[in-house]
PDB file of C-alpha atoms in Angstrom:
ATOM      1  CA  MET O 950     -60.982  19.904   1.280  1.00 71.00           C
ATOM      2  CA  MET O 951     -58.386  22.589   1.690  1.00 84.00           C
ATOM      3  CA  ASP O 952     -57.822  25.564  -1.054  1.00 88.00           C
ATOM      4  CA  CYS O 953     -54.636  27.365  -2.047  1.00 91.00           C
ATOM      5  CA  PRO O 954     -54.946  30.352  -0.132  1.00 91.00           C
ATOM      6  CA  ASP O 955     -55.302  28.143   2.970  1.00 91.00           C
ATOM      7  CA  CYS O 956     -52.358  25.760   2.032  1.00 90.00           C
ATOM      8  CA  GLU O 957     -49.728  28.072   1.090  1.00 92.00           C
ATOM      9  CA  PRO O 958     -49.081  29.511   4.493  1.00 91.00           C
ATOM     10  CA  ARG O 959     -48.904  26.177   5.845  1.00 92.00           C
ATOM     11  CA  LEU O 960     -46.216  24.671   3.366  1.00 92.00           C
ATOM     12  CA  ILE O 961     -43.405  25.942   5.707  1.00 91.00           C
ATOM     13  CA  ASP O 962     -44.667  24.297   8.552  1.00 93.00           C
ATOM     14  CA  TYR O 963     -45.582  21.159   6.492  1.00 93.00           C
ATOM     15  CA  LEU O 964     -41.814  20.940   5.054  1.00 91.00           C
ATOM     16  CA  SER O 965     -40.396  21.372   8.636  1.00 91.00           C
ATOM     17  CA  HIS O 966     -42.686  18.718   9.983  1.00 90.00           C
ATOM     18  CA  GLU O 967     -44.477  21.211  12.594  1.00 93.00           C
ATOM     19  CA  LEU O 968     -48.008  20.729  11.515  1.00 92.00           C
ATOM     20  CA  PRO O 969     -50.689  18.624  13.792  1.00 93.00           C
ATOM     21  CA  GLU O 970     -51.611  15.439  12.142  1.00 93.00           C
ATOM     22  CA  GLU O 971     -54.929  16.527  10.697  1.00 93.00           C
ATOM     23  CA  GLU O 972     -53.656  19.478   8.882  1.00 92.00           C
ATOM     24  CA  ARG O 973     -50.615  17.650   7.574  1.00 93.00           C
ATOM     25  CA  VAL O 974     -52.899  15.130   6.066  1.00 93.00           C
ATOM     26  CA  ASP O 975     -55.169  17.914   4.661  1.00 93.00           C
ATOM     27  CA  VAL O 976     -52.093  19.647   3.101  1.00 93.00           C
ATOM     28  CA  ALA O 977     -50.814  16.459   1.540  1.00 93.00           C
ATOM     29  CA  ARG O 978     -53.996  15.722   0.001  1.00 93.00           C
ATOM     30  CA  HIS O 979     -54.108  19.290  -1.382  1.00 92.00           C
ATOM     31  CA  LEU O 980     -50.382  18.851  -2.749  1.00 93.00           C
ATOM     32  CA  ALA O 981     -51.440  15.659  -4.335  1.00 93.00           C
ATOM     33  CA  GLY O 982     -54.255  17.431  -6.257  1.00 92.00           C
ATOM     34  CA  CYS O 983     -52.859  20.858  -6.874  1.00 92.00           C
ATOM     35  CA  SER O 984     -50.094  21.483  -9.345  1.00 92.00           C
ATOM     36  CA  ARG O 985     -49.584  25.174  -8.503  1.00 93.00           C
ATOM     37  CA  CYS O 986     -49.326  24.437  -4.747  1.00 93.00           C
ATOM     38  CA  ALA O 987     -47.032  21.281  -5.247  1.00 93.00           C
ATOM     39  CA  LEU O 988     -44.691  23.400  -7.530  1.00 93.00           C
ATOM     40  CA  GLU O 989     -44.562  26.091  -4.727  1.00 94.00           C
ATOM     41  CA  TYR O 990     -43.741  23.307  -2.247  1.00 93.00           C
ATOM     42  CA  CYS O 991     -40.793  22.107  -4.343  1.00 94.00           C
ATOM     43  CA  ARG O 992     -39.507  25.595  -4.617  1.00 94.00           C
ATOM     44  CA  LEU O 993     -39.624  26.354  -1.088  1.00 93.00           C
ATOM     45  CA  GLN O 994     -37.797  22.969  -0.289  1.00 93.00           C
ATOM     46  CA  ALA O 995     -35.058  23.706  -2.923  1.00 93.00           C
ATOM     47  CA  ASP O 996     -34.537  26.998  -1.346  1.00 91.00           C
ATOM     48  CA  LEU O 997     -34.379  25.788   2.109  1.00 89.00           C
ATOM     49  CA  GLU O 998     -31.729  22.901   1.077  1.00 88.00           C
ATOM     50  CA  GLY O 999     -29.833  25.673  -0.761  1.00 85.00           C
ATOM     51  CA  ILE O1000     -29.760  27.802   2.613  1.00 83.00           C
ATOM     52  CA  VAL O1001     -28.465  24.647   4.504  1.00 80.00           C
ATOM     53  CA  GLU O1002     -25.728  24.050   2.011  1.00 79.00           C
ATOM     54  CA  ALA O1003     -24.563  27.648   1.892  1.00 76.00           C
ATOM     55  CA  HIS O1004     -24.234  27.629   5.772  1.00 74.00           C
ATOM     56  CA  ALA O1005     -22.247  24.241   5.815  1.00 74.00           C
ATOM     57  CA  GLU O1006     -19.396  25.854   3.672  1.00 74.00           C
ATOM     58  CA  SER O1007     -16.257  23.853   3.181  1.00 76.00           C
ATOM     59  CA  PRO O1008     -12.724  25.086   4.125  1.00 76.00           C
ATOM     60  CA  ARG O1009     -10.818  26.848   1.429  1.00 82.00           C
ATOM     61  CA  PRO O1010      -8.264  24.650  -0.550  1.00 85.00           C
ATOM     62  CA  GLU O1011      -5.260  26.292   1.156  1.00 89.00           C
ATOM     63  CA  VAL O1012      -6.464  24.790   4.332  1.00 87.00           C
ATOM     64  CA  PHE O1013      -6.155  21.231   2.886  1.00 87.00           C
ATOM     65  CA  THR O1014      -2.752  22.005   1.372  1.00 91.00           C
ATOM     66  CA  VAL O1015      -1.308  23.138   4.745  1.00 92.00           C
ATOM     67  CA  LEU O1016      -3.030  20.268   6.522  1.00 91.00           C
ATOM     68  CA  ARG O1017      -1.687  17.856   4.066  1.00 91.00           C
ATOM     69  CA  GLU O1018       1.898  19.363   4.620  1.00 91.00           C
ATOM     70  CA  GLU O1019       1.630  19.005   8.393  1.00 91.00           C
ATOM     71  CA  VAL O1020       0.642  15.430   8.203  1.00 90.00           C
ATOM     72  CA  ALA O1021       3.358  14.543   5.886  1.00 87.00           C
ATOM     73  CA  ARG O1022       5.891  16.232   8.092  1.00 84.00           C
ATOM     74  CA  GLU O1023       4.685  14.702  11.110  1.00 83.00           C
ATOM     75  CA  PHE O1024       4.525  11.160   9.957  1.00 84.00           C
ATOM     76  CA  ARG O1025       7.742  11.182   7.526  1.00 80.00           C
ATOM     77  CA  PRO O1026      10.057   8.423   8.607  1.00 75.00           C
ATOM     78  CA  ARG O1027      13.432   9.461   9.851  1.00 77.00           C
ATOM     79  CA  PRO O1028      16.330   8.640   7.633  1.00 76.00           C
ATOM     80  CA  TRP O1029      17.798   5.962   9.692  1.00 77.00           C
ATOM     81  CA  SER O1030      14.377   4.495  10.057  1.00 79.00           C
ATOM     82  CA  ARG O1031      13.930   4.371   6.180  1.00 76.00           C
ATOM     83  CA  ALA O1032      17.235   2.772   5.743  1.00 76.00           C
ATOM     84  CA  TRP O1033      16.538   0.042   8.228  1.00 77.00           C
ATOM     85  CA  ARG O1034      13.106  -0.780   6.882  1.00 77.00           C
ATOM     86  CA  LEU O1035      14.921  -1.167   3.281  1.00 70.00           C
ATOM     87  CA  LEU O1036      17.736  -3.620   4.779  1.00 70.00           C
ATOM     88  CA  ALA O1037      15.032  -5.582   6.928  1.00 74.00           C
ATOM     89  CA  ARG O1038      12.670  -6.144   4.057  1.00 73.00           C
ATOM     90  CA  PRO O1039      12.290  -9.784   3.044  1.00 70.00           C
ATOM     91  CA  VAL O1040      13.897  -9.804  -0.355  1.00 67.00           C
ATOM     92  CA  PRO O1041      14.825 -13.058  -1.997  1.00 70.00           C
ATOM     93  CA  MET O1042      18.024 -11.820  -3.421  1.00 72.00           C
ATOM     94  CA  TYR O1043      19.440 -11.131   0.147  1.00 70.00           C
ATOM     95  CA  GLY O1044      18.838 -14.786   0.946  1.00 75.00           C
ATOM     96  CA  ALA O1045      20.268 -15.938  -2.354  1.00 76.00           C
ATOM     97  CA  LEU O1046      23.355 -13.786  -1.716  1.00 79.00           C
ATOM     98  CA  LEU O1047      23.879 -15.203   1.897  1.00 79.00           C
ATOM     99  CA  VAL O1048      23.563 -18.779   0.509  1.00 82.00           C
ATOM    100  CA  SER O1049      26.215 -18.174  -2.040  1.00 83.00           C
ATOM    101  CA  LEU O1050      28.361 -16.478   0.268  1.00 88.00           C
ATOM    102  CA  VAL O1051      28.672 -19.365   2.863  1.00 88.00           C
ATOM    103  CA  PRO O1052      30.112 -22.102   0.606  1.00 86.00           C
ATOM    104  CA  ALA O1053      32.639 -19.317  -0.777  1.00 86.00           C
ATOM    105  CA  ALA O1054      33.630 -18.363   2.502  1.00 87.00           C
ATOM    106  CA  LEU O1055      34.113 -21.963   3.454  1.00 87.00           C
ATOM    107  CA  TRP O1056      36.102 -22.683   0.477  1.00 85.00           C
ATOM    108  CA  LEU O1057      38.130 -19.729   0.899  1.00 84.00           C
ATOM    109  CA  VAL O1058      38.921 -20.812   4.618  1.00 84.00           C
ATOM    110  CA  THR O1059      39.542 -24.328   3.679  1.00 85.00           C
ATOM    111  CA  THR O1060      41.771 -24.029   0.649  1.00 80.00           C
ATOM    112  CA  ARG O1061      44.017 -20.948   1.662  1.00 62.00           C
ATOM    113  CA  PRO O1062      47.757 -22.178   1.235  1.00 64.00           C
ATOM    114  CA  ALA O1063      50.237 -21.654   3.932  1.00 59.00           C
ATOM    115  CA  PRO O1064      53.125 -19.386   3.228  1.00 59.00           C
ATOM    116  CA  ALA O1065      56.245 -21.504   1.794  1.00 59.00           C
ATOM    117  CA  ASP O1066      58.702 -19.669   4.023  1.00 54.00           C
ATOM    118  CA  ALA O1067      56.728 -19.827   7.202  1.00 54.00           C
ATOM    119  CA  PRO O1068      58.428 -21.682  10.217  1.00 57.00           C
ATOM    120  CA  GLY O1069      57.220 -25.028  10.835  1.00 56.00           C
ATOM    121  CA  HIS O1070      56.091 -25.549   7.185  1.00 53.00           C
ATOM    122  CA  GLU O1071      56.124 -28.940   5.917  1.00 58.00           C
ATOM    123  CA  PRO O1072      55.970 -29.559   2.295  1.00 54.00           C
ATOM    124  CA  SER O1073      52.843 -31.585   0.936  1.00 55.00           C
ATOM    125  CA  ALA O1074      52.577 -34.989  -0.347  1.00 50.00           C
ATOM    126  CA  ALA O1075      52.438 -33.919  -3.813  1.00 48.00           C
ATOM    127  CA  HIS O1076      55.695 -31.828  -3.343  1.00 54.00           C
ATOM    128  CA  ALA O1077      57.344 -34.474  -1.382  1.00 56.00           C
ATOM    129  CA  HIS O1078      57.144 -37.216  -4.170  1.00 62.00           C
ATOM    130  CA  PRO O1079      57.112 -35.620  -7.769  1.00 65.00           C
ATOM    131  CA  ASP O1080      57.405 -38.999  -9.486  1.00 72.00           C
ATOM    132  CA  ALA O1081      54.316 -40.486  -7.644  1.00 70.00           C
ATOM    133  CA  PRO O1082      51.682 -41.755  -9.994  1.00 72.00           C
ATOM    134  CA  ALA O1083      48.642 -39.757 -10.717  1.00 70.00           C
ATOM    135  CA  ILE O1084      45.645 -40.297  -8.408  1.00 73.00           C
ATOM    136  CA  LEU O1085      42.964 -39.483 -11.209  1.00 69.00           C
ATOM    137  CA  THR O1086      42.933 -41.865 -14.040  1.00 71.00           C
ATOM    138  CA  ASP O1087      40.287 -42.457 -16.894  1.00 73.00           C
ATOM    139  CA  TYR O1088      39.390 -38.792 -16.817  1.00 69.00           C
ATOM    140  CA  ASP O1089      37.755 -37.189 -19.969  1.00 70.00           C
ATOM    141  CA  ALA O1090      37.211 -33.583 -19.702  1.00 69.00           C
ATOM    142  CA  THR O1091      36.163 -33.061 -23.252  1.00 73.00           C
ATOM    143  CA  GLU O1092      32.369 -34.317 -22.462  1.00 70.00           C
ATOM    144  CA  LEU O1093      30.112 -33.227 -19.607  1.00 64.00           C
ATOM    145  CA  PRO O1094      29.059 -35.681 -16.739  1.00 63.00           C
ATOM    146  CA  PRO O1095      25.712 -36.980 -16.944  1.00 65.00           C
ATOM    147  CA  ALA O1096      24.474 -34.882 -13.810  1.00 65.00           C
ATOM    148  CA  HIS O1097      25.043 -31.902 -15.864  1.00 59.00           C
ATOM    149  CA  ARG O1098      22.779 -32.907 -19.085  1.00 57.00           C
ATOM    150  CA  ASP O1099      19.252 -31.430 -19.462  1.00 63.00           C
ATOM    151  CA  VAL O1100      16.857 -33.257 -17.327  1.00 59.00           C
ATOM    152  CA  LEU O1101      13.591 -32.052 -18.991  1.00 56.00           C
TER     153      LEU O1101
END
């Protein structure tokens, strides 16, 4: 059995795993039974961890600020690229706008009247026979047709 004066000089080697197997077992048994040496071992372990942490210091906050600014400047999209991405984004509003513009454009193209004094202009059938009977009969505009009533 190891005593305290024999154990204390071996604690640093025990902590760094540099003892031979037989001595390592003796130190471990002594630490299990001696609270004073166990406390000394814990202090030594904490001191060594503090030294390791002190040497592994982190950069100053200014380094992170400069680095963040450089990364943002390098990867910032160009204005024309941002505009293209905004327009190329799949937004349902764009589709609805295009769908509503196609019938409106077709209606404008098909219903555009010809100028009255253009050469080669022939009067339409409605203007040719003003006393002709009306094409629509039995039309009541005071009530909506059945297709426009609420279904649900």
